mmCIF file of C-alpha atoms in Angstrom:
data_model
loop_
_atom_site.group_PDB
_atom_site.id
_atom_site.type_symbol
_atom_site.label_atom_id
_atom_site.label_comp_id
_atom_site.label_asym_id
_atom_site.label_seq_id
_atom_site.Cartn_x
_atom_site.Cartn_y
_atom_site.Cartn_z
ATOM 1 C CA UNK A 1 22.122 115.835 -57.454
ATOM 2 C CA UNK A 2 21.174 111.984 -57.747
ATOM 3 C CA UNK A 3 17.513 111.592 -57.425
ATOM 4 C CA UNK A 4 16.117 107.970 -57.859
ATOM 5 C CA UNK A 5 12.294 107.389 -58.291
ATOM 6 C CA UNK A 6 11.064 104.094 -57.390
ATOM 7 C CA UNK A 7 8.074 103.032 -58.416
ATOM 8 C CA UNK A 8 7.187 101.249 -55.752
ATOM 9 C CA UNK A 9 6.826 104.032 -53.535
ATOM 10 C CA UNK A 10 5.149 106.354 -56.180
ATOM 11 C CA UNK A 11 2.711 103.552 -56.061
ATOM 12 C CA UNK A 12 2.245 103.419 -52.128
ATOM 13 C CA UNK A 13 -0.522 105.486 -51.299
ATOM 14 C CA UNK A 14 -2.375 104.219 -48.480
ATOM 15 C CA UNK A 15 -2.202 105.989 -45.213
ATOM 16 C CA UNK A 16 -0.170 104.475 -42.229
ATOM 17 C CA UNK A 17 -1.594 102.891 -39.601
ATOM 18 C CA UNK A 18 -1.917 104.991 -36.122
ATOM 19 C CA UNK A 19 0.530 103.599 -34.028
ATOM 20 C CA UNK A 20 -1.331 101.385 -31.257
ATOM 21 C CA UNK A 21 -1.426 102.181 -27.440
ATOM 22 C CA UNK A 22 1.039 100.205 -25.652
ATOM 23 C CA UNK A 23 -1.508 97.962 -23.848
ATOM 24 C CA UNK A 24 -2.306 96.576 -27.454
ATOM 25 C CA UNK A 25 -1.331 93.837 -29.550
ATOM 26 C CA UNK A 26 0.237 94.485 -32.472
ATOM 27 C CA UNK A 27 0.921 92.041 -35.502
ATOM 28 C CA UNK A 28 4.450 92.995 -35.504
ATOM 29 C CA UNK A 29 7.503 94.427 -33.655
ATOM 30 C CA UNK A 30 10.931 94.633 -35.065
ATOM 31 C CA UNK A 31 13.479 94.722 -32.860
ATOM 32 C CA UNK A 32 16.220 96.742 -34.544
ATOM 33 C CA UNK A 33 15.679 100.857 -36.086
ATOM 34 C CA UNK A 34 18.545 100.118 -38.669
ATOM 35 C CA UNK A 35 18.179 100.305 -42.177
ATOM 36 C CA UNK A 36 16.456 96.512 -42.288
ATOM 37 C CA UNK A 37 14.829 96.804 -39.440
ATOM 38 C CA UNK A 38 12.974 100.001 -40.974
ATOM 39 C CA UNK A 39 12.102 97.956 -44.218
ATOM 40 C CA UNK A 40 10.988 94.963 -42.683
ATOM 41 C CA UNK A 41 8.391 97.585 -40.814
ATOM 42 C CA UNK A 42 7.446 99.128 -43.845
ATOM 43 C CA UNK A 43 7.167 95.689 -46.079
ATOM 44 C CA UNK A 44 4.397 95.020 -43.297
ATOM 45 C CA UNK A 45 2.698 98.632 -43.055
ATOM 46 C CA UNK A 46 2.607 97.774 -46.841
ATOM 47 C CA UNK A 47 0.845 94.642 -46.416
ATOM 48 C CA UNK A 48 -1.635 96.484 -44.130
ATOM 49 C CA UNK A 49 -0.017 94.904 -40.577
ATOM 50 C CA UNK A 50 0.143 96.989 -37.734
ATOM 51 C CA UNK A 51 3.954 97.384 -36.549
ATOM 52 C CA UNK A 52 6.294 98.910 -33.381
ATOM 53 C CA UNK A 53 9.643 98.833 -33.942
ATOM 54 C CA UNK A 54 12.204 99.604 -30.452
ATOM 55 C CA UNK A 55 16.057 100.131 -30.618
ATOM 56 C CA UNK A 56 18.742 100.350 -28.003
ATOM 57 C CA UNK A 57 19.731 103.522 -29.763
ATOM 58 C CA UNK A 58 18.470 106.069 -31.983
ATOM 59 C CA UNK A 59 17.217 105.542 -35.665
ATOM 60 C CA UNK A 60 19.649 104.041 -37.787
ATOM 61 C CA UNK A 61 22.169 103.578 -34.333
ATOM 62 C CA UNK A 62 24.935 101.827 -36.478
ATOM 63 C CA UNK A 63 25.400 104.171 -39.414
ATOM 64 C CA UNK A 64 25.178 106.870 -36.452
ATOM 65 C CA UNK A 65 28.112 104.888 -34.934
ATOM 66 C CA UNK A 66 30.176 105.015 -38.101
ATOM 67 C CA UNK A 67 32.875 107.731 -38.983
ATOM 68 C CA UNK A 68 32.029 111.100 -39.021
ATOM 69 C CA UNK A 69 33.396 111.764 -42.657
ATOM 70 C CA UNK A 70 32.155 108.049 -44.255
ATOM 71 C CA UNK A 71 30.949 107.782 -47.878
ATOM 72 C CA UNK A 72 29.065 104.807 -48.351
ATOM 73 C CA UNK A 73 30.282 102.224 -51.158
ATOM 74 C CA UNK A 74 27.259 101.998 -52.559
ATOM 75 C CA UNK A 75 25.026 104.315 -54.833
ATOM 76 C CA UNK A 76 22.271 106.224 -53.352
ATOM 77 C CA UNK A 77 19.474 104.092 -55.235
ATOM 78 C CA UNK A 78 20.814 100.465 -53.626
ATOM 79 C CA UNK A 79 20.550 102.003 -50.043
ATOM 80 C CA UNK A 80 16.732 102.702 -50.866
ATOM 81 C CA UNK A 81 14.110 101.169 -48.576
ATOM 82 C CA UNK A 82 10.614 101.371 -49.126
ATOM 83 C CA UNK A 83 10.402 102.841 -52.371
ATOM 84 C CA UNK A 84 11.169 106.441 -50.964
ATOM 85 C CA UNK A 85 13.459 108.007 -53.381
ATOM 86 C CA UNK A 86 17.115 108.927 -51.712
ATOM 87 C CA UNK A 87 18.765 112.106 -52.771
ATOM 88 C CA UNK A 88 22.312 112.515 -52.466
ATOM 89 C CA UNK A 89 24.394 115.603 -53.834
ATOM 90 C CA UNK A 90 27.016 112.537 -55.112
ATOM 91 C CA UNK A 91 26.211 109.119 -56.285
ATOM 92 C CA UNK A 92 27.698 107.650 -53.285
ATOM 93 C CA UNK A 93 26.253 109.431 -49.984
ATOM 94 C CA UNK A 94 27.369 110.268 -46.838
ATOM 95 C CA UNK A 95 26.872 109.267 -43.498
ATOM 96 C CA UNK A 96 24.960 112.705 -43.012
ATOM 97 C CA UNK A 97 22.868 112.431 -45.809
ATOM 98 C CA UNK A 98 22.119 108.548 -44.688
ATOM 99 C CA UNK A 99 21.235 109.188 -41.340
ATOM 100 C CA UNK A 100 18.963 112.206 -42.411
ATOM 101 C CA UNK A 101 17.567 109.911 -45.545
ATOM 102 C CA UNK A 102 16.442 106.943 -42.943
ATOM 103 C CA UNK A 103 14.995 109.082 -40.523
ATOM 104 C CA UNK A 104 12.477 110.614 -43.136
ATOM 105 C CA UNK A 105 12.169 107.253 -44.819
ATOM 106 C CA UNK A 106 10.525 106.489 -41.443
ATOM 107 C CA UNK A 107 8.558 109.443 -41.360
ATOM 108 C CA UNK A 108 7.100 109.079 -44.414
ATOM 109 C CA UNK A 109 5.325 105.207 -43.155
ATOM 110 C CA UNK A 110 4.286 107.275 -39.919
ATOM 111 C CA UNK A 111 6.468 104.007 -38.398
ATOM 112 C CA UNK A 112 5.956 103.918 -34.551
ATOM 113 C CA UNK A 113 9.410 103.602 -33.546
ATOM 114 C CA UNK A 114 10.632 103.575 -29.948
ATOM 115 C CA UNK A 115 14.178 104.463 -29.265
ATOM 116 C CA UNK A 116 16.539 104.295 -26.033
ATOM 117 C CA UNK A 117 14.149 100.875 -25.706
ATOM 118 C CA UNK A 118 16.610 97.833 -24.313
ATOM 119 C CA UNK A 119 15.840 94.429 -25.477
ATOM 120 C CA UNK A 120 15.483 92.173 -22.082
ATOM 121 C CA UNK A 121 13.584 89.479 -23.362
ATOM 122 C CA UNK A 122 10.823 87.681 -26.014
ATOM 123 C CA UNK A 123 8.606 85.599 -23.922
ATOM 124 C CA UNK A 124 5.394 84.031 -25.178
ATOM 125 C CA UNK A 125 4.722 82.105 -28.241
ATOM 126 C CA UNK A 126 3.583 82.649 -31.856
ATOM 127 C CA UNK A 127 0.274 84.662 -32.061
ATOM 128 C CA UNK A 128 1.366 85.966 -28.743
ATOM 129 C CA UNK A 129 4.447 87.323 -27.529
ATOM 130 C CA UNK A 130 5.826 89.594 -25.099
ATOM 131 C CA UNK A 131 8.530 91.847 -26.001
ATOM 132 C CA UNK A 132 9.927 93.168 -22.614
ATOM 133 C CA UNK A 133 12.197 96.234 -22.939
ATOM 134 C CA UNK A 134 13.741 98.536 -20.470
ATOM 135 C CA UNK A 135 10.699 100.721 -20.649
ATOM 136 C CA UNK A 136 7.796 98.527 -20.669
ATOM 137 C CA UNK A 137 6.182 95.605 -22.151
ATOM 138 C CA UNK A 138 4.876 95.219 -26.557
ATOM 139 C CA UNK A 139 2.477 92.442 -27.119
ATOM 140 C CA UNK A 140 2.721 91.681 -30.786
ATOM 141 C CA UNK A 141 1.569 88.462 -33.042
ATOM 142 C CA UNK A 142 4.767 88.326 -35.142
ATOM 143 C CA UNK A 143 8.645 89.146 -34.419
ATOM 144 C CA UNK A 144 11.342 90.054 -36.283
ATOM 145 C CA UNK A 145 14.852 90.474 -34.813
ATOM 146 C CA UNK A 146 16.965 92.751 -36.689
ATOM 147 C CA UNK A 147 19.649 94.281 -34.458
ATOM 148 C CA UNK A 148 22.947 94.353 -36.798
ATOM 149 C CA UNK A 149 26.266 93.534 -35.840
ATOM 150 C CA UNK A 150 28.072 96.733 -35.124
ATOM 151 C CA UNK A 151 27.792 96.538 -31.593
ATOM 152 C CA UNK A 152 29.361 93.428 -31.245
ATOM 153 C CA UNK A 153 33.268 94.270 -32.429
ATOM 154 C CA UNK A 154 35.064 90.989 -32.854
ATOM 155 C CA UNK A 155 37.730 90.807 -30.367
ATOM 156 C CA UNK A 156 41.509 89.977 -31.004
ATOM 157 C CA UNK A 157 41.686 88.651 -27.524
ATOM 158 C CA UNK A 158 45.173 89.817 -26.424
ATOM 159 C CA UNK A 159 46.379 91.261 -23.257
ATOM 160 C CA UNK A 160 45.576 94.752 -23.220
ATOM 161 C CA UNK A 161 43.176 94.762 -25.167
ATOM 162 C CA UNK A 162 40.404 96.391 -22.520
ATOM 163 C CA UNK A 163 43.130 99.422 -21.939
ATOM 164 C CA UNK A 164 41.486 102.842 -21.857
ATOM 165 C CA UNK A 165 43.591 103.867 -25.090
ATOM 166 C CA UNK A 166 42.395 100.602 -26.888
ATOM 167 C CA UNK A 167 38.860 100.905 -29.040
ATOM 168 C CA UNK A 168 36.754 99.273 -31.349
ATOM 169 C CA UNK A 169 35.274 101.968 -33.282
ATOM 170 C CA UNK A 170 36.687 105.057 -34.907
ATOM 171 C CA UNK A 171 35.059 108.253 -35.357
ATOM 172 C CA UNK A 172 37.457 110.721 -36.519
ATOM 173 C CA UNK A 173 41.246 112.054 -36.701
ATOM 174 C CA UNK A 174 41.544 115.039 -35.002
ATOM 175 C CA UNK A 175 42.293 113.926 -31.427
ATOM 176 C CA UNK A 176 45.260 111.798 -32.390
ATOM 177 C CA UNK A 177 47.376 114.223 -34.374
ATOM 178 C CA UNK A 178 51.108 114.278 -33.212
ATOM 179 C CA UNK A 179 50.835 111.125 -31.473
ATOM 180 C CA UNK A 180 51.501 107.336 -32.421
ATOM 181 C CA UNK A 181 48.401 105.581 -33.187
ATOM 182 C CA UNK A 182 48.624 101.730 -34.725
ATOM 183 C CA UNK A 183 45.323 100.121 -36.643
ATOM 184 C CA UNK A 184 44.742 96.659 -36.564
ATOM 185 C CA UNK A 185 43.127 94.939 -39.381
ATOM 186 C CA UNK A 186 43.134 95.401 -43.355
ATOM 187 C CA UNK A 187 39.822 96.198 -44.550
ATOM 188 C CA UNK A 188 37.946 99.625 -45.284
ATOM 189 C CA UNK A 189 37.426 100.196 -41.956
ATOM 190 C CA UNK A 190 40.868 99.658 -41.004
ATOM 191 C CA UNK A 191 42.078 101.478 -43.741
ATOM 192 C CA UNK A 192 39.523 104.372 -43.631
ATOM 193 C CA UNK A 193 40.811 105.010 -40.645
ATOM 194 C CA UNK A 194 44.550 105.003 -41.282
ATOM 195 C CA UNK A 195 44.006 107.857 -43.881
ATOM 196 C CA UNK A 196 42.480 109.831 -42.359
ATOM 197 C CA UNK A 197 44.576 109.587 -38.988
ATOM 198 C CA UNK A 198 47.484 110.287 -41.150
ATOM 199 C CA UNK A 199 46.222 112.981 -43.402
ATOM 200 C CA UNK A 200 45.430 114.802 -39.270
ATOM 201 C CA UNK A 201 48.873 114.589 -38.574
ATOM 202 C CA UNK A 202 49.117 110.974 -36.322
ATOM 203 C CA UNK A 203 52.330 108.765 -37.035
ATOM 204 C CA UNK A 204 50.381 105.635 -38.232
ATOM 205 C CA UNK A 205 51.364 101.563 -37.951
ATOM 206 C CA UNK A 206 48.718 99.244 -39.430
ATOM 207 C CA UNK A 207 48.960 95.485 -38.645
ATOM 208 C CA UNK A 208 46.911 93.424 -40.576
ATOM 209 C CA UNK A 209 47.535 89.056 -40.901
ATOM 210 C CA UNK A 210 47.098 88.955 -44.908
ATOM 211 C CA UNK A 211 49.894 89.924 -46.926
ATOM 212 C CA UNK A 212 48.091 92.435 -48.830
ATOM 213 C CA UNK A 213 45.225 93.956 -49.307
ATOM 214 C CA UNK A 214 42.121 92.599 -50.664
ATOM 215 C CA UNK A 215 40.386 94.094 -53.093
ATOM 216 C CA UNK A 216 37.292 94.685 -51.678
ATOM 217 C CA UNK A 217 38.760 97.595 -50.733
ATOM 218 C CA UNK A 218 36.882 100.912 -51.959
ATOM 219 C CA UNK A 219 38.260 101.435 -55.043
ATOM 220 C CA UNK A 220 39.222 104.863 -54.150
ATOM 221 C CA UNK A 221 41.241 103.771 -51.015
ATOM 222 C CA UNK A 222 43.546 101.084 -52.330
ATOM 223 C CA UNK A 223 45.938 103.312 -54.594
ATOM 224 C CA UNK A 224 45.859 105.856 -51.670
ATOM 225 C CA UNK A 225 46.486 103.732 -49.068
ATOM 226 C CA UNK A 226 49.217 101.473 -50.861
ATOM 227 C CA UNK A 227 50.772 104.554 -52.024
ATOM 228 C CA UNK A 228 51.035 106.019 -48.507
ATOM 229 C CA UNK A 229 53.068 102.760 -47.033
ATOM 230 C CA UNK A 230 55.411 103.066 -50.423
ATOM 231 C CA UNK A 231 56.042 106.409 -49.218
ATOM 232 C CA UNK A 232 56.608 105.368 -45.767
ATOM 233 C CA UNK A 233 54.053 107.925 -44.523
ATOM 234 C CA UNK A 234 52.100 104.746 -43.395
ATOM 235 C CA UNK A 235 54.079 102.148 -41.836
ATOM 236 C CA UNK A 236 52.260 98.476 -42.060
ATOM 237 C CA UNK A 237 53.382 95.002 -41.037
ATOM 238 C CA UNK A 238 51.906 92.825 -42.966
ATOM 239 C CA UNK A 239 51.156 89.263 -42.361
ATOM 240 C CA UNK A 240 51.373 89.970 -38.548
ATOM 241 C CA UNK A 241 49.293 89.795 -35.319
ATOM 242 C CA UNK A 242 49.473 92.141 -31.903
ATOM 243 C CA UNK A 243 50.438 89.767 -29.209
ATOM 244 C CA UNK A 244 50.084 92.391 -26.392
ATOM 245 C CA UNK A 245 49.125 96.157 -25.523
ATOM 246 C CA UNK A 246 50.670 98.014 -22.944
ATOM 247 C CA UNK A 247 50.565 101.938 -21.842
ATOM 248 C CA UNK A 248 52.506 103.682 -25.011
ATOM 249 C CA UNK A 249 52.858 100.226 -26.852
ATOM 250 C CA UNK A 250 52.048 97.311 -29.078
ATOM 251 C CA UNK A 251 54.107 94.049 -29.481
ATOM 252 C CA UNK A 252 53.878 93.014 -33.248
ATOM 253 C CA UNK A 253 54.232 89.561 -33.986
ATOM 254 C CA UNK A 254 55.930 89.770 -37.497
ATOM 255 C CA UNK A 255 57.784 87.394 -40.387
ATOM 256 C CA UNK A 256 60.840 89.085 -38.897
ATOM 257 C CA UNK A 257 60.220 87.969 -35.519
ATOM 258 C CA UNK A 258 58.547 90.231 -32.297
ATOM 259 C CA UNK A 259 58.516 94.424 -32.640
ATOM 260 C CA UNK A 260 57.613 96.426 -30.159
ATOM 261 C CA UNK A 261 55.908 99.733 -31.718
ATOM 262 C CA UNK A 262 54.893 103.116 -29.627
ATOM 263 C CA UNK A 263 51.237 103.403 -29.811
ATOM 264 C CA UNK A 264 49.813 105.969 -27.737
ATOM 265 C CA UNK A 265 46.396 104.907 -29.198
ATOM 266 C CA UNK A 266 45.243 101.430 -31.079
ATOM 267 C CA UNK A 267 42.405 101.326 -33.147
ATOM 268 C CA UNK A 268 40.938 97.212 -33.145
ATOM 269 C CA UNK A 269 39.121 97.542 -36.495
ATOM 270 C CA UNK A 270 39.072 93.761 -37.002
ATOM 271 C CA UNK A 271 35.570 93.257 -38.039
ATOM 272 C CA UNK A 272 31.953 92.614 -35.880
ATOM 273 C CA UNK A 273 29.352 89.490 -35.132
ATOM 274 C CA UNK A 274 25.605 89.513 -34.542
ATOM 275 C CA UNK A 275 25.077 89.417 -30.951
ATOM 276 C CA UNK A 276 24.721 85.332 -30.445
ATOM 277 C CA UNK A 277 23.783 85.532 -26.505
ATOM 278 C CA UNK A 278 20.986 87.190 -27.491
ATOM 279 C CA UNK A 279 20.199 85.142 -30.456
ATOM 280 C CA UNK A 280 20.450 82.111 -27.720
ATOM 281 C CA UNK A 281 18.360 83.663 -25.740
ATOM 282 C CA UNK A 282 15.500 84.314 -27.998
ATOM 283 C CA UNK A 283 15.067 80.472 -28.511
ATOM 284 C CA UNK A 284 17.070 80.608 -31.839
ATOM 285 C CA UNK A 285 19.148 77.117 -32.562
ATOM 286 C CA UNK A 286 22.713 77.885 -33.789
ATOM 287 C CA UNK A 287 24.459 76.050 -35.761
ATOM 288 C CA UNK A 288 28.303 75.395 -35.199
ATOM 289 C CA UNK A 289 29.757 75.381 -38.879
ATOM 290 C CA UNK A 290 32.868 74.328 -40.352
ATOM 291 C CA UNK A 291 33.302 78.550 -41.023
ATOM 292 C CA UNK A 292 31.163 79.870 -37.891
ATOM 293 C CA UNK A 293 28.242 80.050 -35.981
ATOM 294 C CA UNK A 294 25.032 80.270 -38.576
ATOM 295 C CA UNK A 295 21.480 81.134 -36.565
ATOM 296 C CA UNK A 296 19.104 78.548 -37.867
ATOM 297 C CA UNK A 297 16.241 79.695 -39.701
ATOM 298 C CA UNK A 298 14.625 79.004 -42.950
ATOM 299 C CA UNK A 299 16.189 81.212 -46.517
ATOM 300 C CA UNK A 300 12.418 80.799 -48.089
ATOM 301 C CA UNK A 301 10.952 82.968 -45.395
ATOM 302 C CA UNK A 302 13.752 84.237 -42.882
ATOM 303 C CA UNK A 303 11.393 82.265 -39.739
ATOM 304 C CA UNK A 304 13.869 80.647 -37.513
ATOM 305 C CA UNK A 305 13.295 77.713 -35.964
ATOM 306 C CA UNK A 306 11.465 79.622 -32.939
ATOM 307 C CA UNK A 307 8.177 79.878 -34.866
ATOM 308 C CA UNK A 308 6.949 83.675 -35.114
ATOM 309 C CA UNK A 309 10.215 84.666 -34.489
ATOM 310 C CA UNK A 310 11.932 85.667 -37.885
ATOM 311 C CA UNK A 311 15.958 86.984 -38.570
ATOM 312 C CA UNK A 312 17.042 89.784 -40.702
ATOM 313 C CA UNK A 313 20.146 91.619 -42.538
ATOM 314 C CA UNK A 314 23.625 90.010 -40.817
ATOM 315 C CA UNK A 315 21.533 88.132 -37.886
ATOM 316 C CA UNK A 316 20.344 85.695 -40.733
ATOM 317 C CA UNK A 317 24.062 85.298 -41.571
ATOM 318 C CA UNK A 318 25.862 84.728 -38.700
ATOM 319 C CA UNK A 319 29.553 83.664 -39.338
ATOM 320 C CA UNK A 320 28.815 85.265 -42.946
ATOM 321 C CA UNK A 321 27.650 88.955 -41.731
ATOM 322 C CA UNK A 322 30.458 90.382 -43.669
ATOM 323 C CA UNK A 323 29.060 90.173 -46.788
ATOM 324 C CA UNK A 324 25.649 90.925 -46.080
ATOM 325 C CA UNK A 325 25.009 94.672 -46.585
ATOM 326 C CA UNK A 326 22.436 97.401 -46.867
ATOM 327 C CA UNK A 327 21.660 96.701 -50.403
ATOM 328 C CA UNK A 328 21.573 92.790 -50.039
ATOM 329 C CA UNK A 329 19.882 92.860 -46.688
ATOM 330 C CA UNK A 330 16.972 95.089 -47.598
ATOM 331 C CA UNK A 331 15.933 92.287 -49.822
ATOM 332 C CA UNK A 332 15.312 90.311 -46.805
ATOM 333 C CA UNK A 333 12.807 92.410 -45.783
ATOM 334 C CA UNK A 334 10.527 91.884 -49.130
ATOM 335 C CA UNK A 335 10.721 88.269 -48.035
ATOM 336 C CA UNK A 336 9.958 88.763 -44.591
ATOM 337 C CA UNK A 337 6.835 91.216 -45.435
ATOM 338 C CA UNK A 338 5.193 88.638 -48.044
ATOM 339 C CA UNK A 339 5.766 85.699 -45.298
ATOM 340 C CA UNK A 340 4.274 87.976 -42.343
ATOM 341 C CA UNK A 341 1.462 89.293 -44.893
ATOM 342 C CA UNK A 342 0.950 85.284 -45.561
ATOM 343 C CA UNK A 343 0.592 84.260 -42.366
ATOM 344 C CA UNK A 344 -1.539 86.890 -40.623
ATOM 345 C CA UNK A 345 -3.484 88.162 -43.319
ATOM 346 C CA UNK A 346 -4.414 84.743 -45.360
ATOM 347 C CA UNK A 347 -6.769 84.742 -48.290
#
């Protein structure tokens, strides 16, 4: 077993604050119980802030959300928030261990966290807001929006695509085995989810528009996965699109010219955006790019251009949000908690 000891924690000894009754005004709430979300709290229970932090979901929603059998790419110690040590029986956890590792992460700061709370709105302005949710109303100094991108899948925008058999997320094999199931896209996700459908007995297609693989890939998954289409247990069109989805099939758009495939299931694992309506909403400029949409805010302190309002993990990254993970996002939260400590607690 991997045991990391960061100092940091070992070093945090001061008791949490008691969570506030709702009526009062807090100096914080973070909109968002995912990993960042969760440090950005604790960066300002460190700082001696008072915080509430609401989610749509449960703690840690997303990495709920992900496949049952996921092991995470990175090492137990890099998905530490906090300071609170993360054990893991490998050096690369599991979703299990994850989802059980955030939740007494959060335990541990005595966070006040409200789940099954739906964002409506952030009214107000800085030194006073109002966070309305579907339960109620948080009054809080300071916000910080970090909701993710997970629930936002990025659409291929073809003709069936909204067909009961069609879905965005995968969660595990056994359902599909004997039957035809086709994966859109090329990256772990995608392929994640092609091994393990085939390895339960489905007759997998993968369609992916690069010509081969990139290699990001897990560096367990590429030799399997390549291997398995060399085999022709896996059968993969590569530089193609789906033009259309209809009951039982996919049309492939390939260098050969149109294929129809049998797909009794498809699996759109072509990637996810931060949710810009909302981001809109909130007051939050964004900025049409040459590569995508980019939230404006400021990289010294995360604020964006709403003033109390600030952006964390992939919402800070907009069109970039795929390379923005657990490990590089928690540092956003460091910044975040010295520019909230700054600004409501000045010397």
């Amino acid at each position: 077993m991997t045991v990391a000891h960061a100092p940091e924690f070992l070093a945090f000894t001061a008791d949490p604050t008691p969570p506030l009754a709702d009526n009062e005004i807090v100096d914080v709430v973070v909109i968002g119980a995912g990993p960042v979300g969760l440090a950005c709290a604790m960066a300002a229970v460190r700082s001696g802030l008072t915080v509430r932090v609401i989610d749509k979901g449960c703690v840690v929603n997303t990495i709920f959300g992900y496949p049952i059998n996921t092991t995470f790419f990175s090492t137990a110690d890099r998905l530490e928030i906090g300071g609170v040590p993360f054990p893991s029986a490998a050096p690369k956890p599991t979703r299990r261990e994850a989802m059980i590792y955030y939740r007494r992460a959060a335990v541990a700061y005595g966070l006040d966290i409200r789940q099954y709370e739906l964002l409506i709105d952030v009214t107000g302005s800085d030194g006073d807001f109002t966070v309305e949710t579907t339960k109620g109303q948080h009054k809080a100094r300071k916000v910080v929006l970090a909701t993710g991108y997970y629930d936002q899948p990025r659409r291929v925008n073809i003709p069936g695509e909204d067909l009961p058999q069609v879905s965005h997320y995968f969660s595990e094999g056994h359902p599909y085995s004997n039957l035809d199931v086709t994966v859109l896209g090329g990256k772990n996700s995608a392929v994640e989810a092609a091994l393990e459908l085939y390895r339960d007995g489905a007759r997998v297609t993968m369609v992916m528009p690069e010509l081969a693989f990139a290699r990001t890939i897990k560096y367990w998954l590429l030799p399997d996965i390549e291997n398995r289409i060399k085999s022709g247990e896996v059968k993969a069109y590569f530089g193609s699109k789906a033009s259309r989805i209809t009951p039982g099939a996919i049309t492939v758009e390939s260098p050969d010219g149109p294929v129809e495939v049998k797909a009794d299931f498809v699996f759109a694992l072509t990637g996810y955006e931060p949710n810009y309506p909302l981001i809109r909403k909130l007051g939050v400029t964004i900025d049409e790019l040459s590569d995508g949409p980019l939230p404006r805010h400021n990289p010294a302190t995360f604020e964006s251009d709403r003033p109390g309002l600030y952006l964390a993990g992939v919402v800070a990254a907009g069109c970039r949000a795929d390379s923005v993970f657990i490990e590089v996002a928690r540092e956003h939260a460091h910044v975040i908690g010295r520019a909230l400590a700054a600004a409501l607690k000045p010397n």
